XYZ file of C-alpha atoms in Angstrom:
668
model
C 51.894 -31.305 114.458
C 53.393 -34.062 117.101
C 51.802 -37.045 116.386
C 52.402 -36.699 112.861
C 56.220 -36.065 112.897
C 56.639 -38.761 115.418
C 54.679 -40.998 112.684
C 56.923 -39.534 109.870
C 59.955 -40.246 112.161
C 59.027 -44.036 112.867
C 58.994 -44.725 109.435
C 62.199 -42.544 108.016
C 63.969 -45.017 110.331
C 62.407 -48.065 109.089
C 62.794 -50.290 106.216
C 63.888 -49.143 103.040
C 64.595 -45.667 104.067
C 67.295 -46.925 107.094
C 67.442 -42.804 108.278
C 68.098 -43.222 112.042
C 66.310 -39.628 113.069
C 64.986 -38.912 116.127
C 62.429 -35.899 116.812
C 64.884 -33.112 117.522
C 67.015 -34.463 114.812
C 64.355 -34.454 111.745
C 62.776 -30.925 113.289
C 66.464 -29.492 113.234
C 66.793 -30.562 109.047
C 67.432 -27.510 106.488
C 64.470 -26.935 103.833
C 67.535 -28.443 100.455
C 67.402 -32.053 103.365
C 63.588 -31.778 103.804
C 62.810 -31.544 99.528
C 65.790 -34.364 99.470
C 64.138 -36.557 101.899
C 60.628 -35.885 99.664
C 62.245 -36.636 96.782
C 63.261 -40.177 98.641
C 59.568 -40.774 99.519
C 58.669 -39.383 96.274
C 61.744 -42.329 94.534
C 60.315 -45.439 96.665
C 57.106 -45.091 94.935
C 57.928 -44.047 91.612
C 61.869 -45.129 90.333
C 61.628 -42.456 87.765
C 61.879 -39.858 90.325
C 65.924 -40.968 92.027
C 67.206 -37.266 91.689
C 70.052 -35.055 93.733
C 67.936 -31.646 93.887
C 71.210 -30.104 94.391
C 72.266 -30.404 90.750
C 68.556 -29.505 89.434
C 66.486 -26.775 89.252
C 64.489 -25.573 91.748
C 61.466 -25.368 89.097
C 62.281 -28.039 87.587
C 62.214 -29.849 91.112
C 59.268 -28.464 91.904
C 57.550 -28.970 88.338
C 57.901 -32.964 88.426
C 56.724 -32.943 92.573
C 53.495 -31.404 91.504
C 53.092 -33.830 88.819
C 53.885 -36.626 90.174
C 50.843 -35.408 93.387
C 48.823 -34.789 90.836
C 49.019 -37.954 89.322
C 48.797 -39.913 92.804
C 45.542 -37.367 93.277
C 47.274 -35.675 96.600
C 44.791 -32.906 97.327
C 46.631 -29.939 99.908
C 44.818 -28.883 103.076
C 43.250 -25.603 102.518
C 41.144 -23.895 99.566
C 41.828 -23.401 96.122
C 43.564 -20.170 96.474
C 45.675 -21.614 98.623
C 47.729 -23.898 95.895
C 50.345 -20.524 95.303
C 51.254 -20.653 98.072
C 51.101 -24.523 98.253
C 53.197 -24.363 95.112
C 55.778 -21.738 96.791
C 56.444 -24.232 99.865
C 57.261 -26.439 97.936
C 60.075 -24.641 96.199
C 61.730 -23.504 99.385
C 61.688 -26.948 101.014
C 58.695 -25.179 104.144
C 57.601 -27.041 107.313
C 54.033 -27.208 107.021
C 54.028 -27.943 103.432
C 55.956 -30.871 103.773
C 55.404 -32.526 106.377
C 51.096 -33.183 105.932
C 52.940 -34.444 102.167
C 54.909 -36.812 103.905
C 52.198 -38.514 106.395
C 50.088 -39.043 103.227
C 52.849 -40.298 101.085
C 54.004 -42.738 104.628
C 50.666 -43.640 105.335
C 49.671 -45.310 101.568
C 52.998 -45.982 100.413
C 52.151 -49.522 98.786
C 49.350 -48.190 97.352
C 50.767 -45.362 95.967
C 53.309 -47.467 94.216
C 50.660 -49.810 92.565
C 48.875 -46.104 91.101
C 52.084 -44.728 90.051
C 52.812 -48.084 88.361
C 49.313 -48.154 86.662
C 49.796 -44.270 86.125
C 52.546 -45.456 83.361
C 50.386 -47.113 81.485
C 46.909 -45.577 81.423
C 47.398 -41.942 81.728
C 45.597 -41.341 77.859
C 47.674 -38.575 75.853
C 45.413 -36.291 74.438
C 45.671 -36.781 70.649
C 44.338 -32.978 69.157
C 41.570 -33.852 67.091
C 43.070 -32.723 63.401
C 45.355 -34.823 64.117
C 43.128 -37.537 64.016
C 41.743 -37.276 60.581
C 44.386 -38.409 59.309
C 44.442 -42.299 58.798
C 47.328 -43.832 60.316
C 47.588 -41.317 63.318
C 43.801 -42.592 63.758
C 44.605 -46.123 63.633
C 48.038 -45.730 65.747
C 45.461 -43.655 68.363
C 43.195 -46.827 68.075
C 46.049 -49.890 69.324
C 46.838 -47.352 71.800
C 43.650 -47.273 73.216
C 43.052 -51.109 72.971
C 46.681 -52.046 74.082
C 45.393 -49.937 77.126
C 42.061 -51.867 77.439
C 44.181 -55.331 77.233
C 46.422 -54.044 79.400
C 43.917 -53.383 82.350
C 42.444 -56.930 81.538
C 45.471 -58.622 82.741
C 45.975 -56.429 85.308
C 42.923 -57.266 86.829
C 43.820 -61.190 85.772
C 46.976 -61.376 88.043
C 45.642 -59.502 90.574
C 42.699 -62.395 91.198
C 45.714 -64.413 90.704
C 47.748 -62.655 93.900
C 44.660 -63.181 96.104
C 43.301 -66.540 95.518
C 46.794 -67.985 96.040
C 48.044 -71.978 95.483
C 44.749 -74.574 94.921
C 44.610 -77.484 97.842
C 45.212 -80.272 94.479
C 49.255 -78.226 94.337
C 49.736 -78.327 97.726
C 48.822 -82.331 98.001
C 50.730 -83.230 95.292
C 53.386 -81.294 96.463
C 53.380 -83.039 100.255
C 53.116 -86.620 98.364
C 56.329 -86.549 96.199
C 58.082 -84.769 99.262
C 56.772 -88.282 101.231
C 58.114 -90.404 98.297
C 61.826 -88.754 98.662
C 61.756 -89.462 102.489
C 61.149 -92.478 101.641
C 63.530 -93.071 99.268
C 66.649 -91.562 101.321
C 65.151 -93.410 104.757
C 65.917 -96.329 102.517
C 68.905 -95.023 101.287
C 70.008 -94.367 105.264
C 69.261 -98.243 106.330
C 70.719 -99.552 103.493
C 74.055 -97.591 103.755
C 73.638 -98.635 107.699
C 73.439 -102.696 106.519
C 76.538 -102.339 104.288
C 78.782 -100.948 107.161
C 77.250 -103.690 109.755
C 79.294 -105.985 108.198
C 82.594 -104.526 108.783
C 84.077 -105.399 111.617
C 83.993 -102.615 115.333
C 81.784 -100.097 112.758
C 80.050 -98.156 115.978
C 83.920 -97.709 117.045
C 85.018 -96.671 113.340
C 82.261 -94.680 113.693
C 82.639 -92.847 116.463
C 86.349 -92.200 115.546
C 85.342 -90.710 112.878
C 83.181 -88.491 113.903
C 86.100 -87.600 116.128
C 88.269 -87.131 113.815
C 85.450 -84.733 112.084
C 84.973 -82.506 115.542
C 88.737 -82.360 116.029
C 89.096 -81.307 112.309
C 87.332 -78.374 113.118
C 88.720 -77.475 116.453
C 92.424 -77.736 114.475
C 90.284 -74.839 111.427
C 89.295 -73.061 114.532
C 92.606 -72.870 116.410
C 94.277 -72.620 112.803
C 92.027 -68.881 112.634
C 92.223 -67.784 116.383
C 96.719 -68.240 115.889
C 96.501 -66.251 112.449
C 94.333 -63.682 114.337
C 96.732 -63.505 117.137
C 99.386 -63.699 115.045
C 98.049 -60.266 113.450
C 97.549 -58.712 116.945
C 100.670 -59.239 117.564
C 101.857 -57.864 114.498
C 99.918 -54.599 115.171
C 101.034 -54.327 118.638
C 104.308 -54.517 117.236
C 104.132 -51.727 115.630
C 102.149 -49.443 117.745
C 105.355 -50.424 120.746
C 107.663 -49.330 117.756
C 106.229 -46.257 117.412
C 105.840 -45.051 120.454
C 109.634 -46.271 121.251
C 110.470 -44.279 118.618
C 108.524 -41.435 119.829
C 109.704 -41.802 123.047
C 112.942 -41.066 122.219
C 112.308 -38.864 120.485
C 111.366 -36.925 123.167
C 114.175 -37.968 125.709
C 116.193 -36.295 123.172
C 114.363 -33.524 122.642
C 114.328 -32.967 126.348
C 118.246 -33.979 126.667
C 118.869 -30.448 123.947
C 116.871 -28.199 125.257
C 117.097 -25.935 128.176
C 114.562 -24.285 130.616
C 115.093 -21.079 129.015
C 114.822 -22.440 125.544
C 111.676 -24.066 126.573
C 110.320 -20.994 128.243
C 110.773 -18.940 125.114
C 109.124 -21.488 122.414
C 105.715 -21.386 124.690
C 106.200 -17.868 125.513
C 105.759 -18.021 120.868
C 102.962 -20.584 121.404
C 100.815 -18.839 123.223
C 101.065 -15.820 121.586
C 100.686 -17.485 118.452
C 97.826 -19.454 119.607
C 96.561 -16.827 121.540
C 96.252 -14.579 118.094
C 95.115 -17.503 115.992
C 92.146 -17.023 118.950
C 91.435 -13.758 119.472
C 92.119 -12.660 116.315
C 92.169 -14.618 113.236
C 89.570 -17.077 114.067
C 86.813 -14.934 114.971
C 87.483 -13.025 111.869
C 86.964 -16.029 109.686
C 83.854 -17.101 111.777
C 82.547 -13.697 111.450
C 83.148 -13.969 107.469
C 81.505 -17.718 106.707
C 78.276 -16.126 109.209
C 78.345 -13.809 106.774
C 78.875 -16.061 103.861
C 76.083 -18.293 105.377
C 73.607 -15.854 105.914
C 74.064 -14.342 102.545
C 73.539 -17.832 101.193
C 70.367 -18.518 103.547
C 68.865 -15.278 101.776
C 69.831 -16.848 98.695
C 68.272 -19.850 99.126
C 65.061 -18.321 100.848
C 64.308 -16.091 97.976
C 62.325 -17.486 94.937
C 63.926 -18.380 91.719
C 64.954 -15.775 89.678
C 64.283 -15.007 86.045
C 66.880 -13.818 83.198
C 64.961 -10.951 83.541
C 65.715 -10.472 87.652
C 69.274 -10.915 86.843
C 69.096 -8.675 84.642
C 67.795 -5.725 86.800
C 69.746 -6.848 89.803
C 72.741 -6.257 87.483
C 71.525 -2.973 86.318
C 71.263 -2.358 90.411
C 74.584 -3.231 91.138
C 75.827 -1.022 88.471
C 73.880 1.946 90.279
C 75.312 1.676 93.597
C 78.799 1.612 91.853
C 78.496 4.777 90.114
C 77.382 5.797 93.633
C 80.003 4.551 95.106
C 82.643 5.800 92.931
C 80.712 9.689 93.336
C 80.984 9.856 97.219
C 84.929 8.718 96.723
C 85.829 11.046 94.364
C 83.935 13.722 96.753
C 85.705 12.666 100.024
C 89.082 12.891 97.928
C 88.211 16.812 96.786
C 87.321 17.676 100.313
C 90.739 16.687 101.695
C 90.650 17.564 104.748
C 94.276 17.383 106.851
C 92.661 15.035 109.761
C 90.762 12.500 107.661
C 94.368 12.402 105.692
C 96.225 11.597 108.716
C 93.878 9.129 109.882
C 93.471 7.395 106.712
C 97.372 6.657 106.335
C 97.505 5.639 109.579
C 94.374 3.505 108.805
C 95.998 2.280 105.686
C 99.726 1.337 107.314
C 97.588 -0.527 110.428
C 95.388 -2.597 107.556
C 99.473 -3.225 106.189
C 100.604 -4.832 109.346
C 97.182 -6.743 110.203
C 97.930 -8.080 106.181
C 101.392 -9.307 106.593
C 100.460 -10.420 110.129
C 97.744 -12.396 108.641
C 99.915 -13.589 106.088
C 102.898 -14.615 108.603
C 100.660 -16.935 110.679
C 99.078 -18.345 107.872
C 102.696 -18.977 106.331
C 103.619 -20.088 110.143
C 100.732 -22.236 110.391
C 101.537 -24.004 106.746
C 105.372 -23.953 108.204
C 103.670 -26.186 111.461
C 101.800 -28.711 108.924
C 104.599 -29.597 106.389
C 106.931 -29.689 109.772
C 104.453 -32.243 110.742
C 104.333 -34.147 107.391
C 107.764 -34.114 107.423
C 107.910 -35.831 110.554
C 105.765 -38.409 109.515
C 108.118 -39.042 106.412
C 110.533 -39.629 108.324
C 108.930 -41.434 111.515
C 107.481 -43.784 107.869
C 111.218 -44.121 106.434
C 113.095 -44.432 109.715
C 110.795 -47.309 110.042
C 111.728 -48.952 106.166
C 115.240 -48.779 107.227
C 114.596 -50.869 110.354
C 113.099 -53.589 108.765
C 115.752 -53.368 105.356
C 118.811 -53.264 106.823
C 117.814 -53.858 110.824
C 119.495 -50.656 112.386
C 118.096 -47.523 113.605
C 118.600 -44.268 112.290
C 121.186 -42.088 114.231
C 119.778 -38.870 115.867
C 121.108 -36.322 118.400
C 123.912 -36.931 120.515
C 124.661 -40.617 118.766
C 124.803 -38.648 115.507
C 127.233 -36.306 116.471
C 129.369 -39.311 118.327
C 129.702 -40.421 115.115
C 130.553 -37.862 113.073
C 133.528 -37.050 116.000
C 134.901 -40.817 115.446
C 134.660 -39.952 111.577
C 136.144 -36.959 111.772
C 139.714 -38.733 114.335
C 139.463 -41.403 111.503
C 139.619 -38.948 108.764
C 142.939 -37.302 110.095
C 144.589 -40.600 110.454
C 143.513 -41.588 107.353
C 145.227 -38.228 106.224
C 148.275 -39.411 108.129
C 148.423 -42.673 106.691
C 147.980 -41.468 103.302
C 150.997 -39.254 103.671
C 153.017 -41.706 104.697
C 151.893 -43.962 101.462
C 153.056 -41.121 99.089
C 156.393 -40.517 101.119
C 157.020 -44.293 100.624
C 155.777 -44.214 97.196
C 157.612 -41.100 96.467
C 161.238 -43.247 97.865
C 159.788 -46.055 95.908
C 160.313 -43.943 92.930
C 163.717 -43.023 93.796
C 165.134 -46.363 94.727
C 163.548 -47.547 91.140
C 165.424 -44.805 89.539
C 168.722 -45.506 91.484
C 168.440 -49.417 90.267
C 167.844 -48.125 86.516
C 171.154 -46.055 87.096
C 173.068 -48.712 88.215
C 171.409 -51.202 85.602
C 172.564 -49.078 82.620
C 176.430 -48.577 84.367
C 176.275 -51.853 84.555
C 175.500 -52.086 81.397
C 178.307 -50.132 79.673
C 180.425 -51.429 81.678
C 180.066 -54.706 79.980
C 179.887 -53.897 76.737
C 183.294 -51.844 77.057
C 184.849 -55.112 78.493
C 183.248 -57.287 75.809
C 185.084 -54.915 73.320
C 188.536 -55.059 75.460
C 187.996 -59.454 75.150
C 187.711 -58.679 71.796
C 190.518 -56.232 71.203
C 193.074 -58.688 73.197
C 191.372 -61.893 71.194
C 189.801 -63.784 74.407
C 186.442 -62.036 73.509
C 183.262 -64.434 76.242
C 186.165 -65.092 78.641
C 184.559 -63.503 81.555
C 181.338 -64.740 80.914
C 182.507 -68.281 81.115
C 184.724 -67.578 83.812
C 181.638 -66.327 85.653
C 179.253 -69.989 84.932
C 182.086 -71.933 85.868
C 182.601 -70.269 88.822
C 178.490 -70.107 89.608
C 178.822 -74.072 88.535
C 181.405 -74.800 90.628
C 179.587 -73.076 93.798
C 176.208 -75.151 92.961
C 178.870 -78.787 92.076
C 179.609 -77.714 96.193
C 176.889 -77.254 97.390
C 175.271 -80.519 95.748
C 177.925 -82.299 97.214
C 177.590 -81.507 101.039
C 173.882 -82.037 100.047
C 174.763 -85.334 99.187
C 176.630 -86.375 101.922
C 174.414 -85.445 104.823
C 171.342 -87.206 102.765
C 173.347 -90.459 103.059
C 174.543 -90.099 106.457
C 171.383 -88.898 107.868
C 169.341 -91.611 105.417
C 171.798 -94.330 107.201
C 170.586 -93.377 110.706
C 167.550 -93.498 110.383
C 167.388 -96.994 108.459
C 169.216 -98.345 111.871
C 166.697 -96.543 114.471
C 163.742 -97.606 112.515
C 165.232 -101.236 112.101
C 166.475 -101.445 115.916
C 162.400 -99.595 116.304
C 160.660 -102.319 114.517
C 162.049 -105.122 116.426
C 161.727 -104.067 119.858
C 157.919 -103.351 118.784
C 157.419 -106.768 117.362
C 158.915 -108.362 120.253
C 156.324 -106.033 122.727
C 153.395 -106.977 120.710
C 153.496 -110.586 120.455
C 151.643 -111.496 123.542
C 149.017 -108.609 122.608
C 148.529 -109.367 119.454
C 147.757 -112.839 120.719
C 144.881 -111.801 123.617
C 143.458 -109.685 120.415
C 142.593 -112.953 118.513
C 141.251 -114.333 121.143
C 138.675 -110.775 122.164
C 138.356 -110.826 118.628
C 136.358 -114.124 118.600
C 134.258 -112.529 121.681
C 133.148 -109.842 120.144
C 132.422 -111.241 117.211
C 129.956 -113.806 119.754
C 128.662 -110.878 121.599
C 128.146 -108.344 117.928
C 125.528 -111.686 117.192
C 123.825 -112.084 120.583
C 123.153 -108.161 120.921
C 122.190 -107.690 117.111
C 119.388 -110.846 118.417
C 118.756 -108.792 121.562
C 118.199 -105.313 119.471
C 115.835 -106.620 117.006
C 113.750 -108.165 119.848
C 113.985 -104.636 121.865
C 113.046 -102.714 118.652
C 109.646 -104.759 118.358
C 108.833 -104.519 121.758
C 109.597 -100.616 121.762
C 107.614 -100.339 118.807
C 104.522 -101.742 120.208
C 104.781 -100.517 123.267
C 105.083 -97.057 121.589
C 102.327 -97.750 119.331
C 99.753 -98.788 122.305
C 100.704 -95.196 124.600
C 100.112 -93.443 121.203
C 97.076 -94.787 121.097
C 96.324 -94.502 124.734
C 97.637 -90.682 124.096
C 95.274 -89.746 121.542
C 91.781 -91.546 123.834
C 93.664 -89.355 126.882
C 93.309 -86.351 125.328
C 89.957 -86.246 123.540
C 88.902 -87.461 127.000
C 90.043 -84.469 128.407
C 89.640 -82.033 125.469
C 85.810 -83.789 125.969
C 86.209 -82.991 129.848
C 87.127 -79.503 129.101
C 84.251 -78.742 126.572
C 81.346 -79.768 128.783
C 82.997 -77.985 131.384
C 82.811 -74.768 129.457
C 79.399 -76.296 128.477
C 77.984 -76.066 131.739
C 80.136 -72.704 133.324
C 78.494 -71.041 130.046
C 75.501 -72.214 130.777
C 75.197 -71.139 134.473
C 76.402 -67.813 133.663
C 73.798 -67.755 130.696
C 71.067 -69.247 133.476
C 71.987 -66.172 136.345
C 71.705 -63.445 133.725
C 68.367 -64.957 132.567
C 66.960 -64.703 135.897
C 68.616 -61.281 136.080
C 66.745 -60.103 133.134
C 63.821 -62.089 134.325
C 64.195 -60.230 137.963
C 64.430 -56.904 136.732
C 61.042 -57.824 134.018
C 58.683 -58.497 137.347
C 59.952 -55.957 139.102
C 59.179 -53.191 136.055
C 56.221 -55.492 135.654
C 54.959 -54.556 139.461
C 56.083 -51.238 139.115
C 53.825 -50.635 136.267
C 51.070 -53.060 136.960
C 50.730 -51.700 140.818
C 48.373 -48.879 141.857
C 50.918 -46.737 144.117
C 52.354 -43.497 141.617
C 55.713 -43.261 143.682
C 56.152 -47.383 142.824
C 54.939 -45.895 139.370
C 57.756 -43.484 138.678
C 60.709 -46.058 139.712
C 59.180 -47.807 136.227
C 61.845 -47.322 134.122
C 58.975 -46.782 130.513
C 57.141 -44.065 133.193
C 61.507 -42.664 132.805
C 62.281 -42.829 129.322
C 58.632 -40.866 128.586
C 59.322 -38.936 131.102
C 62.831 -37.618 129.308
C 61.149 -37.400 126.116
C 58.827 -34.817 127.301
C 61.228 -32.851 128.964
C 63.370 -32.988 125.765
C 60.534 -32.065 123.602
C 59.486 -29.010 125.615
C 63.481 -28.309 125.564
C 63.525 -28.921 121.795
C 60.252 -26.599 121.792
C 61.899 -23.564 123.992
C 64.873 -24.032 121.991
C 63.632 -23.291 119.250
C 61.308 -20.527 120.003
C 64.760 -18.716 121.396
C 66.096 -20.019 117.666
C 63.261 -18.237 116.564
C 63.480 -14.974 119.057
C 67.187 -14.219 118.105
C 66.724 -14.325 114.054
C 64.309 -11.697 114.323
C 66.003 -9.506 116.675
C 69.933 -10.253 115.191
C 69.408 -7.571 112.594
C 68.280 -4.709 114.511
C 70.391 -5.195 117.163
C 72.996 -5.418 115.624
C 72.443 -2.393 113.571
C 72.428 -0.698 117.553
C 75.394 -2.198 118.290
C 77.176 -0.246 115.162
C 75.433 2.608 116.041
C 76.621 2.691 119.450
C 80.080 2.314 118.097
C 79.846 5.258 116.107
C 78.657 7.147 118.452
C 81.683 6.211 120.821
C 84.297 6.744 118.662
C 82.489 10.688 117.266
C 82.627 11.749 121.344
C 86.399 10.175 121.308
C 87.327 12.002 118.405
C 85.418 15.284 120.016
C 86.747 14.583 123.374
C 90.053 14.771 121.096
C 89.213 17.545 119.505
C 88.205 19.504 122.976
C 91.197 18.441 124.716
C 93.556 20.369 121.705
C 91.793 22.982 121.856
C 92.058 23.841 125.593
C 95.595 22.970 125.000
C 96.597 25.676 122.058
C 94.087 28.204 124.140
C 96.290 27.603 128.061
C 99.751 28.106 125.012
C 98.387 31.698 123.992
C 97.322 32.853 127.561
C 101.140 31.835 128.557
C 102.617 33.526 125.850
C 100.269 36.857 126.408
C 101.645 36.996 130.013
């Protein structure tokens, strides 16, 4: 059986399945998974079998697999009476049934593929004899049989051609054609070489072209490496920002926290975690185990039909009616002790439900808080990327708020001062309007008096004359001042010009001589500069060529040095591997058993055997635990009920004893 499983695992790990199983994981697969593996193997043989068995009814799966196995001519081990057990084992995914089928299929996969392909065309459809009496049906059936025979002959010819291979004449023709192409390519290369040899320095140019190609490849490699390093730097910067934000938030929390608050928070977390571990999670685990056991029980049972479902529904209804009758009888008894206990039980259940609800709310709140913190970190990173500034937290935010408050008080004071100024401005504006109105009234009265006296416009002309006379006096004063200033300025300028002319006369003579010298020197400088530029350009071109050659030689030296170190490392690595291989061969070939035990092969075979033995023991232990689980649970429940009964008797005895002692005291 172990050799059979090993063969199945080895073939499933190969192409085209690639399951990556070992003996332990394959042996621990569930029945549904085994059926899916069997279906995958059948689908590899016949592509029509590609189906997810979870989405298919068990009856359809069994029928489809049995029909294909019948076409492939699989004979189950045992007698003909064992066919019913074989069908049932195939439906429930039994290992003693599935393993031989997988072993048989994987042994002859290619042969079975061919058989499944031929079955699509060679399985004859049986037409009843009464239908064959019709001429059209009989003709169609005859054509069908003729096509089947033609398919047989064509398939035989195709197989013969596949096994025969190519003829030698065709191979020789192909070889001669390839040699002709080779000769043509050689001639073309020679023509190109002759054309290139006429060019001066063609060897140097070829070498330069080769170096250029190498440098271009190196440039592409360096550009790719640069891009990778940029990406790594970007990721590292992002990681650094995240870590800095976490460090800052932890420092803020540590700065704001006190030892008492931290201890209180830790105690609350410990209580919550202990409640989750000791009460909530075990209950959920127990419910999941019960649900899993129930589902396994449902899966292990054979498929049910409509009649079985109706029978189960009738049984459920009868049991529900019995439960209701028992509840009514219990309510009719109405025992006081049971009523009190039921009240306490109700209160305890209500409190436990509330506790569970609050624990779930707390868990949801923690998850929501964690998600909100993640959103806050994302938003802070986005604001930092957009704006370049960090979001204020903790003490910085408080200081910012206090600064805003002080600025708001200053703003309110300034606003109050501005309001006072505006009020005063309004008063002054009103007084100005009143004074203007009063002046207009006085002017109106003055004009009326002048009209009465016959001298209208006297006051206006008098004001105009006074204003014009004042302006004229100011202009005269200004003219007098400007004329005096201008005359003094002209005298000063004339004296300065004469002094400067007398001082600059010898300097101008020297300047003329220097200008002539400067023209000669500039002409000579231009000639020297042109000579220098031409010489410098030649030297620069030679220097750049030499630098390029030096750079190329340096890079070649570095490449050769790196290749030398790489080959040395590879040689050392190969020497170590060769040494290990020789030691292994010596240990494996030697007659000394102690040396053989040191061999790696022996160690691995020993480990595999130990793991297989351990797997067998664990499976036996699992089987024993599964068999004894139900009785043990019943026994534990009976012990708990017995313990509750004895505790109740103890309480009743203590209560009766206390009542008797009180009665004796009263009698005394």
